[in-house]
Short mmCIF file of C-alpha atoms and ligand atoms in Angstrom, two decimals:
data_model
loop_
_atom_site.label_atom_id
_atom_site.label_comp_id
_atom_site.label_asym_id
_atom_site.label_seq_id
_atom_site.Cartn_x
_atom_site.Cartn_y
_atom_site.Cartn_z
CA UNK A 17 -80.15 2.81 6.52
CA UNK A 18 -83.61 1.35 6.47
CA UNK A 19 -85.72 1.34 9.61
CA UNK A 20 -87.32 -2.03 10.68
CA UNK A 21 -90.89 -1.86 12.29
CA UNK A 22 -89.97 -4.74 14.39
CA UNK A 23 -88.82 -3.35 17.76
CA UNK A 24 -87.50 -6.80 18.82
CA UNK A 25 -85.32 -6.89 15.75
CA UNK A 26 -81.80 -8.16 16.98
CA UNK A 27 -80.12 -5.77 14.79
CA UNK A 28 -81.40 -2.84 17.00
CA UNK A 29 -80.45 -4.58 20.39
CA UNK A 30 -77.05 -3.35 21.68
CA UNK A 31 -74.14 -5.70 21.05
CA UNK A 32 -72.56 -7.37 24.09
CA UNK A 33 -69.18 -5.84 24.90
CA UNK A 34 -66.43 -8.35 24.34
CA UNK A 35 -62.64 -7.63 24.85
CA UNK A 36 -59.86 -9.87 24.71
CA UNK A 37 -56.05 -10.14 25.64
CA UNK A 38 -53.89 -11.84 22.82
CA UNK A 39 -50.52 -12.43 24.03
CA UNK A 40 -48.05 -14.08 21.48
CA UNK A 41 -46.22 -16.58 23.85
CA UNK A 42 -42.72 -15.75 22.94
CA UNK A 43 -41.73 -14.93 26.50
CA UNK A 44 -43.29 -14.47 29.99
CA UNK A 45 -45.50 -11.35 30.82
CA UNK A 46 -43.45 -8.15 31.52
CA UNK A 47 -44.80 -4.86 32.83
CA UNK A 48 -45.66 -3.79 29.45
CA UNK A 49 -47.72 -6.66 28.56
CA UNK A 50 -49.27 -6.97 31.99
CA UNK A 51 -50.52 -3.35 31.52
CA UNK A 52 -52.25 -4.33 28.34
CA UNK A 53 -53.84 -7.34 29.99
CA UNK A 54 -54.89 -5.19 33.01
CA UNK A 55 -56.20 -2.13 31.04
CA UNK A 56 -58.30 -4.32 28.56
CA UNK A 57 -59.80 -6.40 31.61
CA UNK A 58 -60.74 -3.22 33.80
CA UNK A 59 -62.11 -1.33 30.71
CA UNK A 60 -64.12 -4.15 29.31
CA UNK A 61 -65.50 -5.38 32.82
CA UNK A 62 -66.37 -1.56 33.46
CA UNK A 63 -68.66 -1.84 30.63
CA UNK A 64 -70.20 -4.97 31.86
CA UNK A 65 -68.60 -7.16 29.07
CA UNK A 66 -66.70 -10.39 28.53
CA UNK A 67 -62.86 -10.78 28.63
CA UNK A 68 -61.31 -13.50 26.26
CA UNK A 69 -58.01 -14.96 26.15
CA UNK A 70 -56.54 -15.89 22.85
CA UNK A 71 -52.97 -17.27 22.61
CA UNK A 72 -51.35 -16.00 19.34
CA UNK A 73 -48.80 -18.74 18.60
CA UNK A 74 -48.88 -19.17 14.99
CA UNK A 75 -45.12 -18.33 14.92
CA UNK A 76 -43.97 -21.90 15.93
CA UNK A 77 -40.29 -20.74 15.67
CA UNK A 78 -40.65 -18.06 18.37
CA UNK A 79 -43.61 -19.24 20.43
CA UNK A 80 -43.33 -21.74 23.27
CA UNK A 81 -46.16 -23.67 25.18
CA UNK A 82 -44.15 -23.11 28.41
CA UNK A 83 -44.82 -19.44 28.08
CA UNK A 84 -48.44 -19.69 27.27
CA UNK A 85 -48.68 -21.76 30.43
CA UNK A 86 -46.83 -19.23 32.58
CA UNK A 87 -48.83 -16.34 31.12
CA UNK A 88 -52.17 -18.15 32.35
CA UNK A 89 -50.59 -18.84 35.76
CA UNK A 90 -49.71 -15.25 35.99
CA UNK A 91 -53.09 -13.76 34.93
CA UNK A 92 -54.81 -16.14 37.45
CA UNK A 93 -52.55 -15.18 40.25
CA UNK A 94 -53.43 -11.48 39.74
CA UNK A 95 -57.17 -12.14 39.51
CA UNK A 96 -57.58 -11.62 35.57
CA UNK A 97 -59.82 -14.49 34.92
CA UNK A 98 -60.92 -14.75 31.51
CA UNK A 99 -64.27 -15.81 30.25
CA UNK A 100 -64.99 -18.86 28.19
CA UNK A 101 -62.13 -21.30 26.86
CA UNK A 102 -58.67 -20.03 25.81
CA UNK A 103 -58.08 -20.08 22.04
CA UNK A 104 -54.90 -21.19 20.69
CA UNK A 105 -54.09 -19.94 17.07
CA UNK A 106 -51.78 -22.86 16.39
CA UNK A 107 -54.91 -25.17 16.33
CA UNK A 108 -56.77 -23.10 13.91
CA UNK A 109 -54.60 -23.09 10.99
CA UNK A 110 -57.39 -24.79 8.90
CA UNK A 111 -59.85 -22.00 9.80
CA UNK A 112 -57.46 -19.40 8.43
CA UNK A 113 -56.68 -21.28 5.27
CA UNK A 114 -60.48 -21.89 4.74
CA UNK A 115 -60.93 -18.00 4.68
CA UNK A 116 -57.93 -17.75 2.38
CA UNK A 117 -59.42 -20.14 -0.07
CA UNK A 118 -62.98 -18.59 0.09
CA UNK A 119 -63.85 -15.15 0.97
CA UNK A 120 -60.30 -13.70 0.56
CA UNK A 121 -59.38 -15.78 -2.47
CA UNK A 122 -60.33 -13.10 -5.01
CA UNK A 123 -57.72 -10.82 -3.27
CA UNK A 124 -55.01 -13.46 -2.64
CA UNK A 125 -52.11 -14.64 -5.05
CA UNK A 126 -48.94 -16.87 -4.91
CA UNK A 127 -45.48 -15.03 -4.77
CA UNK A 128 -42.20 -16.45 -5.71
CA UNK A 129 -40.05 -13.34 -4.90
CA UNK A 130 -37.53 -13.68 -2.53
CA UNK A 131 -36.12 -11.00 0.07
CA UNK A 132 -32.89 -11.22 -1.87
CA UNK A 133 -34.48 -10.57 -5.40
CA UNK A 134 -36.60 -7.72 -3.97
CA UNK A 135 -33.60 -6.19 -2.39
CA UNK A 136 -32.02 -6.32 -5.75
CA UNK A 137 -35.23 -4.74 -7.42
CA UNK A 138 -35.28 -1.92 -5.14
CA UNK A 139 -31.50 -1.22 -5.33
CA UNK A 140 -31.99 -0.85 -9.01
CA UNK A 141 -34.73 1.56 -8.26
CA UNK A 142 -32.63 3.61 -6.33
CA UNK A 143 -29.99 3.67 -8.76
CA UNK A 144 -27.53 1.26 -7.13
CA UNK A 145 -26.40 -2.08 -8.52
CA UNK A 146 -27.18 -3.82 -5.35
CA UNK A 147 -27.81 -3.17 -1.77
CA UNK A 148 -24.66 -3.36 0.53
CA UNK A 149 -24.59 -6.70 2.39
CA UNK A 150 -27.08 -7.28 5.22
CA UNK A 151 -29.17 -4.21 4.51
CA UNK A 152 -31.82 -6.09 2.36
CA UNK A 153 -33.94 -7.25 5.35
CA UNK A 154 -34.43 -3.65 6.79
CA UNK A 155 -34.99 -2.39 3.23
CA UNK A 156 -37.88 -4.90 2.35
CA UNK A 157 -39.66 -4.21 5.60
CA UNK A 158 -39.82 -0.54 4.39
CA UNK A 159 -40.84 -0.90 0.60
CA UNK A 160 -43.95 -1.90 -0.94
CA UNK A 161 -44.20 -5.07 -2.73
CA UNK A 162 -44.05 -4.27 -6.53
CA UNK A 163 -46.57 -6.80 -7.44
CA UNK A 164 -44.47 -8.82 -9.80
CA UNK A 165 -46.41 -12.06 -9.18
CA UNK A 166 -49.81 -10.66 -9.12
CA UNK A 167 -50.92 -12.12 -12.56
CA UNK A 168 -48.37 -14.98 -12.50
CA UNK A 169 -51.10 -17.55 -11.34
CA UNK A 170 -48.56 -19.53 -9.07
CA UNK A 171 -49.54 -22.55 -7.30
CA UNK A 172 -50.99 -21.57 -3.95
CA UNK A 173 -49.70 -24.70 -2.27
CA UNK A 174 -45.98 -24.33 -3.07
CA UNK A 175 -45.65 -20.46 -2.84
CA UNK A 176 -46.10 -17.93 -0.23
CA UNK A 177 -49.51 -15.89 -0.53
CA UNK A 178 -49.87 -12.20 -0.73
CA UNK A 179 -53.14 -10.38 0.08
CA UNK A 180 -54.08 -7.34 -2.06
CA UNK A 181 -54.95 -4.57 0.64
CA UNK A 182 -57.06 -1.55 -0.50
CA UNK A 183 -55.47 1.52 -1.77
CA UNK A 184 -57.48 4.08 -0.13
CA UNK A 185 -57.52 5.82 3.11
CA UNK A 186 -59.63 4.02 5.91
CA UNK A 187 -60.62 6.31 9.06
CA UNK A 188 -61.50 5.03 12.37
CA UNK A 189 -61.60 6.60 15.77
CA UNK A 190 -59.29 5.37 18.50
CA UNK A 191 -60.50 5.86 21.91
CA UNK A 192 -57.18 6.76 23.10
CA UNK A 193 -55.28 8.09 20.08
CA UNK A 194 -57.99 10.02 18.45
CA UNK A 195 -59.07 9.96 14.69
CA UNK A 196 -56.85 7.88 12.52
CA UNK A 197 -56.62 7.68 8.69
CA UNK A 198 -54.41 4.93 7.16
CA UNK A 199 -54.03 3.61 3.56
CA UNK A 200 -53.19 0.04 4.11
CA UNK A 201 -51.65 -0.33 0.66
CA UNK A 202 -49.32 2.61 1.43
CA UNK A 203 -48.32 1.13 5.00
CA UNK A 204 -48.13 -2.53 4.23
CA UNK A 205 -48.51 -3.04 0.46
CA UNK A 206 -49.51 -6.62 -0.60
CA UNK A 207 -48.40 -8.22 2.48
CA UNK A 208 -47.66 -11.97 2.86
CA UNK A 209 -50.50 -13.63 4.65
CA UNK A 210 -49.09 -17.23 4.46
CA UNK A 211 -45.46 -18.04 4.17
CA UNK A 212 -44.20 -20.84 1.90
CA UNK A 213 -43.97 -23.15 4.97
CA UNK A 214 -47.57 -22.63 5.72
CA UNK A 215 -47.10 -20.21 8.55
CA UNK A 216 -50.09 -17.76 8.82
CA UNK A 217 -49.38 -14.02 9.12
CA UNK A 218 -50.18 -12.54 12.56
CA UNK A 219 -52.59 -9.83 11.52
CA UNK A 220 -54.66 -12.19 9.18
CA UNK A 221 -55.12 -14.79 12.14
CA UNK A 222 -55.85 -11.85 14.68
CA UNK A 223 -58.50 -10.34 12.24
CA UNK A 224 -60.34 -13.55 11.66
CA UNK A 225 -60.43 -14.53 15.37
CA UNK A 226 -61.58 -11.16 16.65
CA UNK A 227 -64.32 -11.58 14.02
CA UNK A 228 -65.30 -15.21 14.94
CA UNK A 229 -64.91 -14.31 18.64
CA UNK A 230 -67.35 -11.37 18.02
CA UNK A 231 -64.86 -9.07 19.69
CA UNK A 232 -66.43 -5.62 20.00
CA UNK A 233 -63.49 -3.60 21.88
CA UNK A 234 -59.97 -4.14 20.97
CA UNK A 235 -57.75 -2.35 23.56
CA UNK A 236 -53.99 -3.42 22.67
CA UNK A 237 -50.37 -1.79 22.30
CA UNK A 238 -49.61 1.23 20.22
CA UNK A 239 -47.27 -0.58 18.29
CA UNK A 240 -50.04 -2.43 16.42
CA UNK A 241 -51.77 0.76 15.45
CA UNK A 242 -50.25 0.86 11.92
CA UNK A 243 -51.77 -2.46 11.33
CA UNK A 244 -55.45 -1.47 12.27
CA UNK A 245 -56.64 -0.35 8.91
CA UNK A 246 -55.37 -3.48 7.24
CA UNK A 247 -57.23 -5.52 9.89
CA UNK A 248 -60.56 -3.55 9.38
CA UNK A 249 -60.21 -4.37 5.59
CA UNK A 250 -59.39 -8.04 6.21
CA UNK A 251 -62.40 -8.38 8.60
CA UNK A 252 -64.56 -6.50 5.78
CA UNK A 253 -63.40 -8.73 2.97
CA UNK A 254 -63.83 -11.90 5.13
CA UNK A 255 -67.51 -10.77 5.84
CA UNK A 256 -66.91 -11.00 9.63
CA UNK A 257 -68.50 -8.36 12.06
CA UNK A 258 -66.37 -5.50 12.61
CA UNK A 259 -64.86 -4.05 15.76
CA UNK A 260 -66.86 -1.24 17.15
CA UNK A 261 -64.29 0.34 19.41
CA UNK A 262 -60.33 0.62 19.15
CA UNK A 263 -58.10 1.58 21.45
CA UNK A 264 -54.21 1.81 21.25
CA UNK A 265 -52.42 2.14 24.65
CA UNK A 266 -49.26 4.15 25.10
CA UNK A 267 -46.24 1.94 25.29
CA UNK A 268 -44.57 1.22 28.52
CA UNK A 269 -40.98 2.70 28.00
CA UNK A 270 -37.58 2.70 29.84
CA UNK A 271 -36.60 6.26 31.05
CA UNK A 272 -34.55 6.49 27.67
CA UNK A 273 -37.67 6.20 25.65
CA UNK A 274 -37.12 2.49 24.51
CA UNK A 275 -40.15 0.37 24.70
CA UNK A 276 -40.25 -2.19 27.38
CA UNK A 277 -40.13 -5.52 25.34
CA UNK A 278 -38.75 -9.08 25.39
CA UNK A 279 -36.24 -8.05 22.80
CA UNK A 280 -34.66 -5.42 25.08
CA UNK A 281 -34.94 -7.84 28.09
CA UNK A 282 -37.82 -6.58 30.24
CA UNK A 283 -37.87 -8.28 33.31
CA UNK A 284 -40.69 -11.02 33.46
CA UNK A 285 -43.34 -9.96 36.07
CA UNK A 286 -43.12 -11.56 39.58
CA UNK A 287 -46.58 -12.59 40.81
CA UNK A 288 -45.23 -13.60 44.39
CA UNK A 289 -46.71 -10.28 45.62
CA UNK A 290 -49.83 -9.81 43.31
CA UNK A 291 -51.35 -6.91 45.23
CA UNK A 292 -48.11 -4.70 44.95
CA UNK A 293 -47.95 -5.67 41.15
CA UNK A 294 -51.44 -4.50 40.48
CA UNK A 295 -51.02 -1.25 42.45
CA UNK A 296 -47.94 -0.60 40.38
CA UNK A 297 -49.49 -1.43 37.00
CA UNK A 298 -52.55 0.60 37.85
CA UNK A 299 -50.46 3.54 38.72
CA UNK A 300 -48.61 3.13 35.44
CA UNK A 301 -51.93 3.36 33.79
CA UNK A 302 -52.60 6.56 35.62
CA UNK A 303 -55.70 5.22 37.35
CA UNK A 304 -56.98 6.71 40.73
CA UNK A 305 -55.35 4.88 43.54
CA UNK A 306 -56.67 1.67 44.75
CA UNK A 307 -56.22 0.32 48.40
CA UNK A 308 -53.83 -2.62 48.81
CA UNK A 309 -56.20 -5.72 49.19
CA UNK A 310 -56.88 -9.09 47.88
CA UNK A 311 -56.38 -9.05 44.16
CA UNK A 312 -60.05 -9.73 43.47
CA UNK A 313 -61.04 -6.89 45.66
CA UNK A 314 -58.42 -4.41 44.12
CA UNK A 315 -59.64 -5.16 40.60
CA UNK A 316 -63.25 -4.69 41.62
CA UNK A 317 -62.19 -1.29 42.81
CA UNK A 318 -60.15 -0.57 39.65
CA UNK A 319 -63.08 -1.72 37.41
CA UNK A 320 -65.43 0.61 39.26
CA UNK A 321 -63.17 3.68 38.79
CA UNK A 322 -61.63 2.86 35.41
CA UNK A 323 -60.95 5.98 33.40
CA UNK A 324 -59.24 6.17 29.99
CA UNK A 325 -58.98 9.82 30.06
CA UNK A 326 -55.59 10.23 31.60
CA UNK A 327 -54.09 7.87 28.68
CA UNK A 328 -55.71 9.81 25.92
CA UNK A 329 -53.18 11.22 23.40
CA UNK A 330 -50.14 9.53 25.19
CA UNK A 331 -47.67 7.34 23.25
CA UNK A 332 -45.45 6.42 25.98
CA UNK A 333 -45.60 5.94 29.82
CA UNK A 334 -42.47 5.58 31.68
CA UNK A 335 -42.30 2.26 33.34
CA UNK A 336 -38.83 2.42 34.76
CA UNK A 337 -38.28 0.96 38.14
CA UNK A 338 -38.57 3.66 40.72
N1 LIG B 7 -50.26 -11.05 19.82
C1 LIG B 7 -49.97 -9.56 19.96
C2 LIG B 7 -48.83 -9.38 20.86
O1 LIG B 7 -48.48 -10.16 21.63
C3 LIG B 7 -51.03 -8.83 20.23
C4 LIG B 7 -51.98 -8.63 19.27
C5 LIG B 7 -53.27 -7.87 19.37
O2 LIG B 7 -53.63 -7.65 20.49
O3 LIG B 7 -54.12 -7.76 18.31
O4 LIG B 7 -48.10 -8.26 20.83
#
């Protein structure tokens, strides 16, 4: 590192902490997504930072504007006010395509392999004629793409696009889960970043937006931890500023260990009693207790005493109703 002689050089000034909450509006907030919002809010505010809201609605089949609106109503009711304008990823498809066609271009290629043909390929690799019916979806998710199309120079407009992820270990420190090493090529292979119908992959859009929004602190659910090295390499290849601090929160689970999620019908939160809900969520996050008061005052107290320590090393928290 070269040292500058100019003490006012901006590169030496501390970066403003910026965090975010980035829900996919495929349903209403439940206790699991609420704790992610609350933890990222209290944590970044305890650092004197800004908290942004980004609606991750690139998956037009599963996302619904009604859910986006309800999420915002609920956040407001709980006093979780975001800074600046809300960003909708569905309005930013041109931006993601610009990155694909510029800085990411050397790493990207068109692909014509269908799920079925890949399942057949993997079946043969495993010494089977073909996979049993219905098993190919599951298999595809667990196998690395064999790069059949990497040199085929297929038309980008009419094919899905894959991104070549690096084949080496990337290390990063997670403020909750500890030191992590991931090889993105091993975990994801050459992942599809744009479907044939133009739909942009979640982690590509999130990486570009985290960079463009100058996010310094990412605090999110543990389910996204396996994608983090891929995100780091996408941000690097896109020449975007990197994330300084990662935190992957333990998942909120039912008593039987199953993650609370829309898929397994987690109850939407009810913000009719916002103070009781905040108290419950803070307890779940193992924070020091706060007095029941207005949401604004409870959050002030929660911010002042915010502490990541009780969450460290944990992968799950029990969110079952008492
Ligand atoms: N949109 C993702 C979700 O709702 C969160 C992504 C992120 O925080 O990076 O699960």
